[in-house]
Every structure is written in C-alpha cells, then in structure tokens.
Coordinates of C-alpha atoms and ligand atoms in Angstrom, one line a residue:
M260 CA 32.9 178.5 21.9
A261 CA 36.2 176.4 22.9
E262 CA 35.5 177.1 26.2
I263 CA 32.3 176.1 26.1
M264 CA 33.3 173.0 24.4
N265 CA 36.2 172.1 26.8
K266 CA 33.5 172.7 29.7
S267 CA 31.2 170.4 28.4
S268 CA 33.7 167.7 27.4
D269 CA 35.1 168.1 30.9
T270 CA 31.8 167.9 32.6
H271 CA 31.3 164.2 30.5
R272 CA 34.9 163.5 31.2
M273 CA 33.7 163.8 35.4
E274 CA 30.2 161.9 34.8
K275 CA 31.9 159.2 33.1
I276 CA 34.7 159.1 36.4
V277 CA 31.7 159.0 39.0
S278 CA 30.3 156.2 37.0
L279 CA 32.9 154.4 36.6
C280 CA 33.5 154.8 40.4
K281 CA 30.1 153.7 41.6
R282 CA 30.2 150.6 38.7
R283 CA 33.8 149.5 39.9
G284 CA 33.6 149.6 43.8
F285 CA 35.5 152.8 44.3
I286 CA 32.8 155.4 45.7
F287 CA 29.6 154.9 46.6
Q288 CA 26.9 157.7 47.6
S289 CA 26.5 157.0 51.6
S290 CA 23.0 155.8 52.5
E291 CA 22.2 155.4 48.9
I292 CA 19.5 153.3 49.6
Y293 CA 17.7 155.6 51.2
G294 CA 18.2 158.8 49.1
G295 CA 21.8 159.5 50.2
L296 CA 22.6 162.2 52.8
N297 CA 24.1 165.5 50.5
G298 CA 28.1 165.3 50.8
L299 CA 29.0 162.2 52.2
W300 CA 30.5 158.9 50.4
D301 CA 31.1 155.8 51.3
Y302 CA 34.7 153.9 49.7
G303 CA 33.9 150.5 48.1
S304 CA 36.5 147.5 48.0
L305 CA 38.3 149.2 45.4
G306 CA 38.5 152.7 46.9
V307 CA 39.2 151.7 50.4
E308 CA 42.3 150.1 49.0
L309 CA 43.2 152.9 47.1
K310 CA 42.9 155.4 49.9
R311 CA 44.7 153.3 52.3
N312 CA 47.9 152.9 50.0
L313 CA 47.8 156.8 50.2
K314 CA 47.2 157.2 53.4
N315 CA 50.4 154.9 54.0
Y316 CA 52.8 156.4 51.4
W317 CA 52.3 159.5 53.1
W318 CA 52.8 157.8 56.5
R319 CA 56.0 156.3 55.0
L320 CA 57.5 159.2 53.7
M321 CA 56.4 161.6 56.2
V322 CA 57.1 159.6 59.5
H323 CA 59.1 156.4 59.3
E324 CA 61.8 157.3 56.7
R325 CA 62.5 160.5 59.0
D326 CA 64.4 160.9 62.1
D327 CA 62.5 164.2 62.7
V328 CA 58.7 163.5 62.7
V329 CA 56.5 161.3 65.3
G330 CA 53.2 160.3 64.8
M331 CA 49.9 160.3 67.0
D332 CA 46.2 159.7 66.6
G333 CA 43.8 161.8 68.5
S334 CA 40.2 161.7 69.2
I335 CA 37.5 163.1 66.9
L336 CA 35.9 164.6 70.0
M337 CA 37.5 167.0 72.4
N338 CA 36.8 169.6 75.1
R339 CA 34.7 172.6 73.5
A340 CA 37.3 174.8 75.3
V341 CA 40.1 173.5 72.7
W342 CA 37.7 175.0 70.0
K343 CA 37.4 178.2 72.0
A344 CA 40.5 178.5 71.8
S345 CA 41.9 177.8 68.6
G346 CA 39.2 180.4 67.3
H347 CA 37.2 178.3 65.7
E348 CA 34.0 178.3 67.7
D349 CA 33.8 182.3 66.8
T350 CA 35.7 182.3 63.4
F351 CA 35.2 179.2 61.3
T352 CA 32.6 180.5 59.3
D353 CA 31.9 180.8 55.5
P354 CA 29.7 184.1 54.3
M355 CA 26.5 182.1 53.4
I356 CA 23.3 184.2 51.1
E357 CA 20.0 182.7 51.0
C358 CA 17.8 182.7 48.2
M359 CA 14.4 184.6 49.2
Q360 CA 12.1 182.6 47.0
C361 CA 13.2 179.2 47.1
K362 CA 15.3 178.7 50.1
R363 CA 18.6 177.6 48.5
R364 CA 22.1 178.2 50.4
Y365 CA 25.2 179.3 48.5
K366 CA 28.3 179.9 49.8
A367 CA 29.2 184.1 49.1
D368 CA 32.3 183.3 47.2
Q369 CA 30.5 180.3 44.9
I370 CA 27.7 183.1 43.7
S371 CA 30.3 185.7 42.5
R372 CA 32.4 182.5 40.9
E373 CA 29.4 180.7 39.1
V374 CA 27.3 183.0 37.5
P375 CA 28.4 185.3 35.0
Y376 CA 24.9 184.3 32.9
H377 CA 21.7 184.7 33.9
A378 CA 18.7 184.2 31.1
T379 CA 15.2 183.5 30.4
V380 CA 14.6 180.0 29.6
N381 CA 11.3 178.7 27.8
V382 CA 10.7 175.2 28.1
I383 CA 8.4 173.3 25.9
A384 CA 6.8 170.8 27.6
K385 CA 4.2 168.1 26.9
A386 CA 1.2 167.2 29.4
D387 CA 0.2 164.0 30.1
D388 CA -3.2 164.8 27.6
G389 CA -0.6 165.9 25.0
S390 CA -1.0 169.4 24.8
E391 CA 2.2 171.7 24.7
H392 CA 3.0 174.6 27.2
V393 CA 5.9 176.9 27.7
I394 CA 7.4 177.0 31.2
P395 CA 9.4 180.2 31.4
L396 CA 12.3 179.5 33.8
Q397 CA 15.1 182.0 35.3
V398 CA 18.5 180.5 35.2
G399 CA 22.0 181.7 36.2
G400 CA 25.0 179.4 35.5
S401 CA 28.7 179.8 34.8
S402 CA 28.5 179.8 30.7
A403 CA 25.7 179.9 27.9
E404 CA 26.0 176.0 27.9
D405 CA 25.4 175.6 31.7
V406 CA 22.5 177.8 31.9
R407 CA 20.9 175.1 29.5
Q408 CA 21.9 172.3 31.5
K409 CA 20.5 173.9 34.3
A410 CA 17.6 174.6 33.2
R411 CA 16.8 171.3 32.4
V412 CA 17.5 170.4 35.8
Q413 CA 15.3 173.3 37.3
F414 CA 12.7 171.8 34.6
R415 CA 12.6 168.6 35.9
C416 CA 12.1 169.9 39.6
V417 CA 8.8 172.1 38.5
A418 CA 7.5 169.8 36.4
P419 CA 8.5 166.3 37.5
N420 CA 5.6 164.6 35.2
A421 CA 5.8 166.7 31.6
T422 CA 7.7 165.7 28.7
F423 CA 10.5 167.8 27.5
V424 CA 10.6 168.9 24.0
S425 CA 12.5 171.7 23.5
M426 CA 13.5 175.3 24.9
S427 CA 14.7 178.6 23.7
V428 CA 17.0 180.7 25.9
E429 CA 16.2 184.5 25.8
N430 CA 17.8 187.8 27.0
A431 CA 21.0 185.7 28.4
K432 CA 23.1 188.5 29.6
K433 CA 25.9 188.8 31.8
D434 CA 25.0 189.3 35.8
T435 CA 28.2 190.3 37.6
A436 CA 26.7 191.6 40.4
A437 CA 25.6 188.3 40.8
T438 CA 22.1 188.8 43.1
L439 CA 20.1 186.3 41.8
C440 CA 19.3 182.5 42.5
L441 CA 21.6 180.1 40.9
F442 CA 18.1 178.0 40.7
C443 CA 15.3 180.0 40.2
G444 CA 16.5 183.2 39.8
G445 CA 14.9 184.3 42.7
D446 CA 16.4 187.4 44.9
L447 CA 19.1 186.5 47.6
S448 CA 19.6 188.0 50.6
G449 CA 23.2 189.6 51.7
A450 CA 26.2 187.5 53.4
R451 CA 26.0 186.7 57.1
P452 CA 28.0 184.0 58.5
F453 CA 27.3 180.5 59.2
N454 CA 29.4 178.4 61.4
L455 CA 31.0 175.2 59.5
M456 CA 31.0 172.7 62.8
F457 CA 29.0 170.0 63.7
K458 CA 27.8 170.1 67.2
T459 CA 26.7 167.8 69.4
Y460 CA 26.5 166.5 72.9
V461 CA 28.8 164.6 75.1
G462 CA 26.8 162.6 78.0
A463 CA 23.3 162.3 79.1
T464 CA 22.4 166.0 79.4
E465 CA 21.8 168.0 76.1
D466 CA 22.5 171.5 77.0
E467 CA 25.5 174.3 76.7
S468 CA 27.4 172.3 79.4
S469 CA 28.2 169.3 77.2
L470 CA 28.2 170.8 74.2
T471 CA 31.1 170.4 72.0
Y472 CA 32.0 170.1 67.9
L473 CA 33.3 167.1 65.7
R474 CA 36.6 168.4 65.1
P475 CA 36.9 170.7 61.5
E476 CA 40.6 169.7 61.1
T477 CA 42.9 167.4 63.2
A478 CA 45.9 169.6 63.9
Q479 CA 44.5 171.0 67.1
A480 CA 45.1 167.8 68.5
I481 CA 48.4 167.8 67.7
F482 CA 48.8 171.1 69.4
V483 CA 47.1 170.4 72.8
Q484 CA 49.4 166.9 72.9
F485 CA 52.3 169.4 71.7
K486 CA 53.6 169.3 75.7
N487 CA 53.1 165.0 76.0
V488 CA 54.4 164.1 72.9
L489 CA 57.8 166.4 73.3
E490 CA 58.0 164.9 76.2
V491 CA 58.3 161.4 75.4
S492 CA 59.5 161.5 72.3
R493 CA 62.8 164.1 73.4
K494 CA 62.8 165.5 70.1
K495 CA 64.9 168.3 69.3
L496 CA 63.8 171.8 67.1
P497 CA 62.9 171.7 64.5
F498 CA 60.6 168.1 64.9
G499 CA 57.3 167.8 63.3
I500 CA 54.2 165.3 64.7
A501 CA 51.8 163.9 62.1
Q502 CA 48.4 162.3 62.2
I503 CA 45.6 161.2 59.7
G504 CA 42.1 161.3 60.3
K505 CA 38.4 162.0 60.1
A506 CA 37.5 165.6 59.9
F507 CA 33.8 167.1 59.6
R508 CA 32.9 170.1 58.1
N509 CA 29.3 171.0 57.2
E510 CA 29.8 172.7 54.0
I511 CA 27.1 174.8 53.1
N512 CA 27.0 173.5 49.2
P513 CA 29.2 170.0 48.6
R514 CA 29.9 169.1 45.8
N515 CA 32.2 168.5 43.0
F516 CA 31.4 164.7 43.8
T517 CA 33.5 164.1 47.0
F518 CA 35.8 167.4 46.2
R519 CA 33.9 169.2 48.9
S520 CA 32.5 166.9 51.3
R521 CA 30.7 166.8 54.9
E522 CA 33.1 164.2 56.7
F523 CA 36.5 163.9 55.4
E524 CA 40.1 163.0 55.9
Q525 CA 43.1 164.8 56.9
M526 CA 46.9 164.1 56.2
E527 CA 47.8 166.8 58.6
L528 CA 52.1 167.7 59.7
E529 CA 52.6 170.4 62.4
Y530 CA 56.3 171.0 61.8
F531 CA 57.7 172.6 65.1
C532 CA 60.8 175.4 64.6
R533 CA 62.4 178.1 65.7
P534 CA 61.1 181.8 64.7
E535 CA 63.9 182.6 62.6
Q536 CA 63.6 178.9 60.5
G537 CA 59.7 179.3 60.1
M538 CA 59.8 181.3 56.3
K539 CA 63.2 178.6 55.2
L540 CA 61.0 175.8 56.4
L541 CA 57.8 176.9 54.5
E542 CA 59.8 177.0 51.3
Y543 CA 61.0 173.7 51.6
W544 CA 57.7 171.6 52.9
K545 CA 56.5 173.2 50.0
E546 CA 59.1 171.9 48.0
E547 CA 58.4 168.4 49.8
R548 CA 55.2 168.2 49.2
L549 CA 55.1 169.0 45.5
K550 CA 57.5 166.0 45.0
F551 CA 55.1 164.1 47.1
Y552 CA 52.1 164.4 44.3
E553 CA 54.7 163.8 41.3
N554 CA 55.4 160.7 43.2
I555 CA 52.2 159.3 43.3
G556 CA 51.8 159.7 39.5
I557 CA 50.3 163.7 39.4
P558 CA 52.4 164.9 36.5
P559 CA 53.9 168.2 37.7
E560 CA 52.7 170.4 34.8
K561 CA 48.6 169.5 36.7
L562 CA 50.6 170.8 40.0
H563 CA 50.5 174.5 41.1
A564 CA 51.9 176.1 44.2
R565 CA 50.0 179.3 44.8
E566 CA 51.3 181.7 46.9
V567 CA 48.4 182.9 48.7
P568 CA 48.4 187.0 49.0
D569 CA 47.9 188.9 52.3
E570 CA 44.1 189.4 52.0
E571 CA 43.5 185.7 51.7
R572 CA 45.6 184.5 54.3
A573 CA 44.6 184.3 57.8
F574 CA 45.9 187.3 60.1
Y575 CA 48.7 185.3 62.0
S576 CA 50.0 183.3 58.9
K577 CA 53.3 185.3 57.6
G578 CA 52.8 183.0 54.7
T579 CA 51.0 180.3 53.1
Y580 CA 50.9 178.0 49.5
D581 CA 48.3 176.4 48.4
I582 CA 49.2 173.1 46.1
E583 CA 46.3 172.9 43.6
Y584 CA 45.4 170.1 40.6
D585 CA 43.8 170.8 37.3
F586 CA 40.8 168.8 38.3
P587 CA 38.5 168.5 34.8
F588 CA 35.9 170.8 36.7
G589 CA 39.2 173.9 37.7
R590 CA 41.8 174.4 39.3
Q591 CA 41.1 173.6 42.9
E592 CA 43.2 173.2 46.3
L593 CA 44.8 169.6 47.3
E594 CA 46.7 170.8 50.5
G595 CA 47.6 173.9 52.0
V596 CA 50.9 174.7 53.4
A597 CA 51.0 177.0 55.8
Y598 CA 53.7 178.7 58.3
R599 CA 51.2 179.7 61.0
T600 CA 53.8 181.4 63.9
D601 CA 53.1 180.9 67.3
Y602 CA 49.5 181.1 67.1
D603 CA 48.4 177.8 68.3
L604 CA 50.7 177.2 70.9
L605 CA 50.1 180.8 72.0
Q606 CA 46.2 180.5 71.8
H607 CA 46.4 177.1 74.1
Q608 CA 49.2 178.4 76.6
K609 CA 47.0 181.4 76.9
A610 CA 43.8 179.4 77.3
S611 CA 44.7 176.3 79.3
G612 CA 47.0 178.3 81.5
K613 CA 49.6 175.4 81.1
S614 CA 53.2 176.1 79.6
L615 CA 53.4 175.2 76.3
E616 CA 57.2 176.3 75.5
Y617 CA 60.2 174.9 74.9
F618 CA 63.5 174.6 76.2
D619 CA 66.6 175.1 74.7
E620 CA 69.2 173.6 76.6
E621 CA 72.0 174.7 74.3
T622 CA 70.7 178.6 74.2
K623 CA 69.2 178.5 77.4
Q624 CA 66.3 180.1 76.2
R625 CA 62.5 179.4 76.5
F626 CA 60.3 180.1 74.0
I627 CA 57.1 179.1 72.1
P628 CA 57.7 177.0 68.7
H629 CA 56.3 178.3 65.8
V630 CA 55.0 175.7 63.0
V631 CA 55.0 174.9 59.2
E632 CA 51.7 172.9 58.4
P633 CA 51.6 171.3 55.2
S634 CA 47.6 169.7 55.4
A635 CA 46.3 167.8 52.8
G636 CA 42.8 165.9 52.4
V637 CA 43.0 162.4 51.6
D638 CA 40.0 162.6 49.7
R639 CA 40.2 165.0 47.4
T640 CA 43.8 163.8 46.7
V641 CA 41.7 160.0 46.3
L642 CA 40.0 162.1 43.6
A643 CA 42.4 163.7 42.4
L644 CA 44.1 160.7 41.6
I645 CA 41.0 159.0 39.9
C646 CA 41.0 162.0 37.1
E647 CA 44.2 161.4 36.4
A648 CA 44.4 158.0 35.9
Y649 CA 41.4 157.8 33.7
A650 CA 41.9 157.0 30.0
E651 CA 40.5 156.0 27.0
D652 CA 42.4 154.5 24.1
Q653 CA 42.6 151.7 21.7
A654 CA 43.0 147.7 22.6
P655 CA 42.9 144.5 20.9
D656 CA 39.8 142.3 21.7
E657 CA 39.4 138.1 22.5
K658 CA 39.6 138.1 18.8
G659 CA 42.7 140.7 18.6
K660 CA 40.2 143.2 16.8
M661 CA 40.9 146.8 18.1
G662 CA 38.5 148.3 19.8
A663 CA 38.1 151.3 22.9
R664 CA 39.2 150.6 25.9
V665 CA 38.5 152.4 29.8
V666 CA 42.0 152.4 31.5
L667 CA 42.8 153.5 35.2
R668 CA 46.4 154.8 34.8
F669 CA 47.4 154.7 38.5
H670 CA 51.1 154.2 39.6
P671 CA 51.3 151.0 40.3
R672 CA 52.3 152.6 44.2
M673 CA 48.7 153.6 44.3
A674 CA 46.9 150.6 42.3
P675 CA 43.9 149.3 44.4
I676 CA 44.8 145.9 43.0
K677 CA 48.5 145.2 42.1
C678 CA 48.7 142.4 40.3
A679 CA 46.0 139.7 39.1
V680 CA 46.1 136.1 37.9
F681 CA 44.8 134.1 35.5
P682 CA 44.8 130.8 34.7
L683 CA 44.8 130.6 30.5
L684 CA 41.4 127.9 31.2
K685 CA 39.4 127.5 34.2
N686 CA 38.6 124.0 33.7
K687 CA 42.0 122.7 33.1
E688 CA 43.1 121.8 36.5
P689 CA 46.9 121.6 36.1
L690 CA 46.6 125.5 35.1
V691 CA 44.1 126.5 37.9
A692 CA 46.4 125.0 40.8
K693 CA 49.2 126.5 39.1
A694 CA 47.5 130.3 38.8
K695 CA 46.6 129.4 42.7
E696 CA 50.0 128.4 43.7
I697 CA 51.4 131.9 41.9
V698 CA 48.7 133.9 44.3
E699 CA 50.2 132.4 47.4
L700 CA 53.7 133.1 46.4
L701 CA 52.5 136.9 45.7
R702 CA 50.2 137.5 48.4
P703 CA 52.5 138.2 51.5
H704 CA 54.1 140.8 49.3
M705 CA 51.3 142.3 47.9
Y706 CA 47.2 142.7 47.3
V707 CA 46.3 140.3 44.2
F708 CA 43.4 139.0 42.8
Y709 CA 42.6 135.4 40.8
D710 CA 40.1 135.2 38.1
E711 CA 39.6 132.9 36.0
S712 CA 36.2 133.2 34.6
G713 CA 35.5 134.4 30.5
A714 CA 38.2 135.2 27.5
I715 CA 41.4 136.0 28.5
G716 CA 41.2 139.3 26.8
R717 CA 37.7 140.0 28.5
R718 CA 39.5 139.5 31.8
Y719 CA 42.7 141.9 31.2
R720 CA 40.3 144.7 30.0
R721 CA 38.2 144.4 33.8
Q722 CA 41.9 144.8 35.2
D723 CA 42.3 147.3 32.8
E724 CA 39.3 149.7 34.3
I725 CA 40.0 149.3 37.6
G726 CA 43.7 150.0 36.9
T727 CA 45.7 147.0 37.9
P728 CA 49.2 147.6 36.6
F729 CA 49.9 143.7 36.3
G730 CA 48.6 140.4 34.8
V731 CA 49.9 136.9 35.4
T732 CA 48.4 134.1 33.0
V733 CA 49.4 130.7 33.3
D734 CA 49.2 128.7 30.5
F735 CA 50.3 125.5 28.7
E736 CA 53.8 126.6 27.9
T737 CA 53.8 127.1 32.0
L738 CA 53.3 123.6 32.1
G739 CA 56.2 122.9 30.1
E740 CA 54.0 121.3 27.6
K741 CA 55.1 122.8 24.0
D742 CA 59.0 123.8 25.3
S743 CA 60.5 122.5 28.0
S744 CA 62.7 125.3 28.7
L745 CA 59.4 127.5 29.4
L746 CA 58.5 125.3 32.2
N747 CA 57.3 127.1 35.0
T748 CA 57.2 130.4 33.5
V749 CA 54.3 133.0 32.8
T750 CA 53.0 135.8 30.6
L751 CA 53.7 138.8 32.2
R752 CA 51.2 141.6 30.7
E753 CA 51.8 145.3 31.9
R754 CA 48.8 147.2 31.9
D755 CA 50.1 151.2 29.8
S756 CA 52.1 149.5 27.3
M757 CA 50.1 146.0 26.9
K758 CA 53.5 144.9 26.6
Q759 CA 53.7 141.1 27.5
E760 CA 57.0 139.3 28.7
R761 CA 57.7 135.6 29.6
V762 CA 59.1 135.2 33.8
A763 CA 60.0 132.5 35.5
I764 CA 57.8 132.1 38.5
K765 CA 60.5 131.9 41.0
D766 CA 61.3 135.4 40.0
L767 CA 57.9 137.0 40.0
V768 CA 58.3 138.5 43.4
E769 CA 61.7 140.0 42.6
T770 CA 60.5 141.4 39.3
L771 CA 57.1 142.9 40.8
T772 CA 58.1 144.6 44.4
P773 CA 60.4 146.9 43.1
R774 CA 57.9 148.2 40.8
I775 CA 55.0 148.5 43.2
R776 CA 56.6 150.2 46.1
Ligands
LIG1786 P1 38.9 175.3 50.6 O1 39.1 176.4 50.9 O2 38.8 174.2 49.4 O3 37.6 175.4 51.5 P2 40.4 175.5 52.9 O4 41.3 176.0 52.9 O5 39.3 175.5 54.1 O6 39.7 174.4 51.9 P3 41.9 173.8 54.9 O7 41.2 174.0 55.9 O8 43.6 174.1 54.7 O9 41.1 173.9 53.5 O10 42.0 171.9 54.9 C1 43.1 171.3 54.6 C2 42.9 170.0 53.2 O11 41.8 169.6 53.5 C3 42.3 171.1 52.0 O12 43.0 171.0 51.0 C4 41.6 169.8 51.5 O13 42.4 169.3 50.4 C5 41.0 169.1 52.7 N1 39.5 169.5 52.8 C6 39.2 170.8 53.4 N2 38.0 171.3 53.2 C7 37.2 169.7 52.7 C8 36.2 169.2 52.3 N3 35.2 170.0 53.0 N4 36.0 168.4 51.8 C9 37.3 167.3 51.1 N5 38.6 167.6 51.8 C10 38.4 169.0 52.5

C-alpha cells in the first residue's frame, strides 16, 4: 500500500511539474495547436535559457577549462556509409511487440517491466438518456492503482460521450508472463526488431541511392572527422573531441514527458587514448561526470553509477556505467559512460579504406586509439533539474500571512533568470528610474528581468515559481528619503531562505556574479 501511495504521489508530483512547465513557459508540446506530435517538445522562453545554461556549463567544463579537449560541430545528415560502418543500419533496433487487437506497439522490455497486474475492470457509465451500462475492460498496469488509472483512460476512448459513474476491479492478478496488451488486454505478438533511425532522402530522387538517416547520436561525426581534427589541433593522446547537437530516434513509445523523446540533444565527448589507459580513464570519467551533476544541483544521494553487466553491454565495450537519477517516475539513465575500445575507428577505417591510425612520435608506434565516451542527454538533464528543483513550502504573502508557495530551487548557475529587479511602486518615477538603471548595470553580467506590476510579495512569488535566485527591490530608502546612509542601497532577497540584506548598488555586480557562475 505504501508503495502505491508513493507511486501515486510521485505521479501527482510529475503532473504538477508538467503543468508548471507549460504554464510558465519552460516546455510546450510541439505543434500543440494541431494536436501535437508524439515524442516532440518545444522549449519556451525559460526552458531555452535553462537548456543553454546547461549546455554552456558542460562546454565550459569539458572544453574551455581543459587543455586536452577540443570541440566540433558536425552535420546532422551524413553519408549513409557512416551508418552502415558504425553498425546502426543493421543493429540500431529495439525489440517491438504489437497488440493483435488494437495494434498498439510496445518496446518489449516495457511490457515485461510494467505489467505485473492484469484485471477485469467493470466501469459503470451513464448514457445521454440517463440509462446506466456496464462496460467491461481488460486492463494491465504496474500496480492495482495504475490499473484503475489506465481503466479511466481506456474508458474515455471506448465511450467518449458517456459519463463515468464508478468502477469495480475483478480478478486482479500478477501477470509475470506479460502476454496481454497494456491498453486493451488483447493478445500480443512476438518481439521483432524495429530500427529507430528516421529515414530521409538527400537530393531530388527518392530511391535507395539517395537514402540516409537523421543521426541517432552525435558521436559518429566525431569518429569520421577524427583524423582532420587530430591534424589541425596537433593534440597528443590522450585527448578528446566534444560536441553538442541534435539526435533523432523513432522511439517506439516516447514517454515520461521529455525523458524519452524522438528528437533530443546530446552532449558527447569522445576521449581517445592508448589501449592500456582505457579502463582507468573509464573510472576517471565516471567520477568527473558524477561531479558535474553535483555542480549543477543534483544531490549525490539521488545519483547512481550503475555498472552495466556483461549481458547488457555492447559486445565491443569493455566496461560501461549508466549514470542514473531518481526521477519521480523511477531511477533512470541520464548519461552513459562507455569504454568502446577501438571499435568505432576500426570500423570506419575498414569501411572507408582511409587510415585512422595515430602515430606516436616518442615510441614510433602506429595504432588505432581506444576511446572512452561520456554521452549525456541535454533534455533528460533539464528534466532532472526541473524535477529536483520543484518544491512546495510556506511563505508570507503581501499581508505577511503564511501561505503555500511553489518554488523552483535551481542552482543559481542553472537558473534561467538570475536576478529580478523591482521598483517598490510603479507610479513613483524616481523608483522606476533607479530600478531601470540597475537593470542596465546588471545586464552585461547576467540575464535580468524587470517587473513593476502587482504587489511586491506577488512579484517575489512569480519569480520563485520560475526559480530566479535573486530579487532586488528599489524602495524609498534607496532614494535616501528616510536615512541618508541608505542612499543608493537596495534590498537583495534570496529565493530559498527568503532572507533579505541591504546592498549598495555599486556592489551588486560583485556580490552576485560569484554566486551565479
Ligand atoms: P535508453 O536506454 O534510455 O534508451 P540509451 O542507452 O539508448 O538510452 P545512449 O544511446 O547511451 O542512450 O544515449 C546517450 C544519452 O542520450 C542517454 O543517456 C540519454 O541521456 C540521451 N538519450 C538517448 N535516447 C534519448 C531519448 N529518446 N530522449 C531523450 N534523451 C535520450
């Protein structure tokens, strides 16, 4: 029961997060006015800032602050030969299961993971003429509570015009064999491979000769440009090439908001090394990457480095860690850190006939470098940041009365807006002028937001809800009206503690910049 309670409160939490994301402009459904397109999302004005802050911080740490890494930006479309050589054309598949009745498609592991329960749910519904009917449904789900929720969704689809009255659940039983459809209880087909790459055609003819794919990962551009980058950067092993960019996967079942999308961004580093350095560097990068997540505000107790067992690992990998985070919908992967040996470069060398060897001037050896790859998802990390930041607490309102507050406790480094500036009253010209002066003062150093409308308490709340860590208020004391020693000072309010301090305007940049970097 406790498990069910937790699960439903986590579901509830996720619903609140999704709704806040839309309400405040973090994330919208793509093409929403046309009914959306499954697995595709748009980032609004705050979402795009959060995403940029994350990518910029990754770039700063992985490229700018290191001597041994350079960046690149590859094209999304590449010669089809790349995908043949890398193995993606033949093997970038997920096992897919289809319902024989409603034709819904599932990823095979999703069925076995999510359907321990099956039940007959009898929904009592009222028709337009007031008569009541029993609608029997076959439903599968991850728990008894989940079965009830799914029954409601199914009911809406089979009887969109009827009014729900009540439901009773019969014959709930564990279905470890997982042989029935999650949605309609129909029989399922056996698993067959489904390639996740989106096909497209380059040029005016649409046939096999012009076929290629939208890249399902950014890494391959790095491997095929390895020689060019090596020659111009004149780096010695070990060294890395980093890239941030879009990737596309025709996921069978996109879900959990942006967690599994069909278009997403990756931040990938290919760190090339000598064969004997591979295992040690795998450990090194796992630790570095864990530190990265802590630095952006994910607490260590919610991060896990799972050692991927032999049977789950790609055959060419000698060791892989999945860095996982405890999302409200369960523990899930944020990033893979894999020691991929010399597999990728060797494949491309064989297929292209071009040497991708490295010449070591000291030992005079020529060999294919090995590679360790930390591969992170931008969208998944943004989602983790939002889930982690979301909190509800108590705060005083305009009249000093305590009330519920929704706050996004982003690390200031990640927060979309760093500082909000408020004149206490919008109809007092000297307050407004001073506040606008402060906006101009801060603008070269951070993203600031000016707001003059509504009671000051309400303005604070609006900023709390979008995670702005600092608020600056210009009041009559700023103008030196009550106490001349307070002339040109402002109130600086911190979002989480709600503590207020008096700071001189001339010290604001110096006070805030170290806290947001
Ligand atoms: P999963 O097992 O969850 O499908 P994966 O192991 O296939 O992920 P990788 O191929 O290792 O993922 O990709 C590296 C990273 O790219 C993942 O850790 C994740 O952050 C991100 N990623 C992969 N697929 C998706 C997706 N469909 N939506 C959003 N991010 C994704």
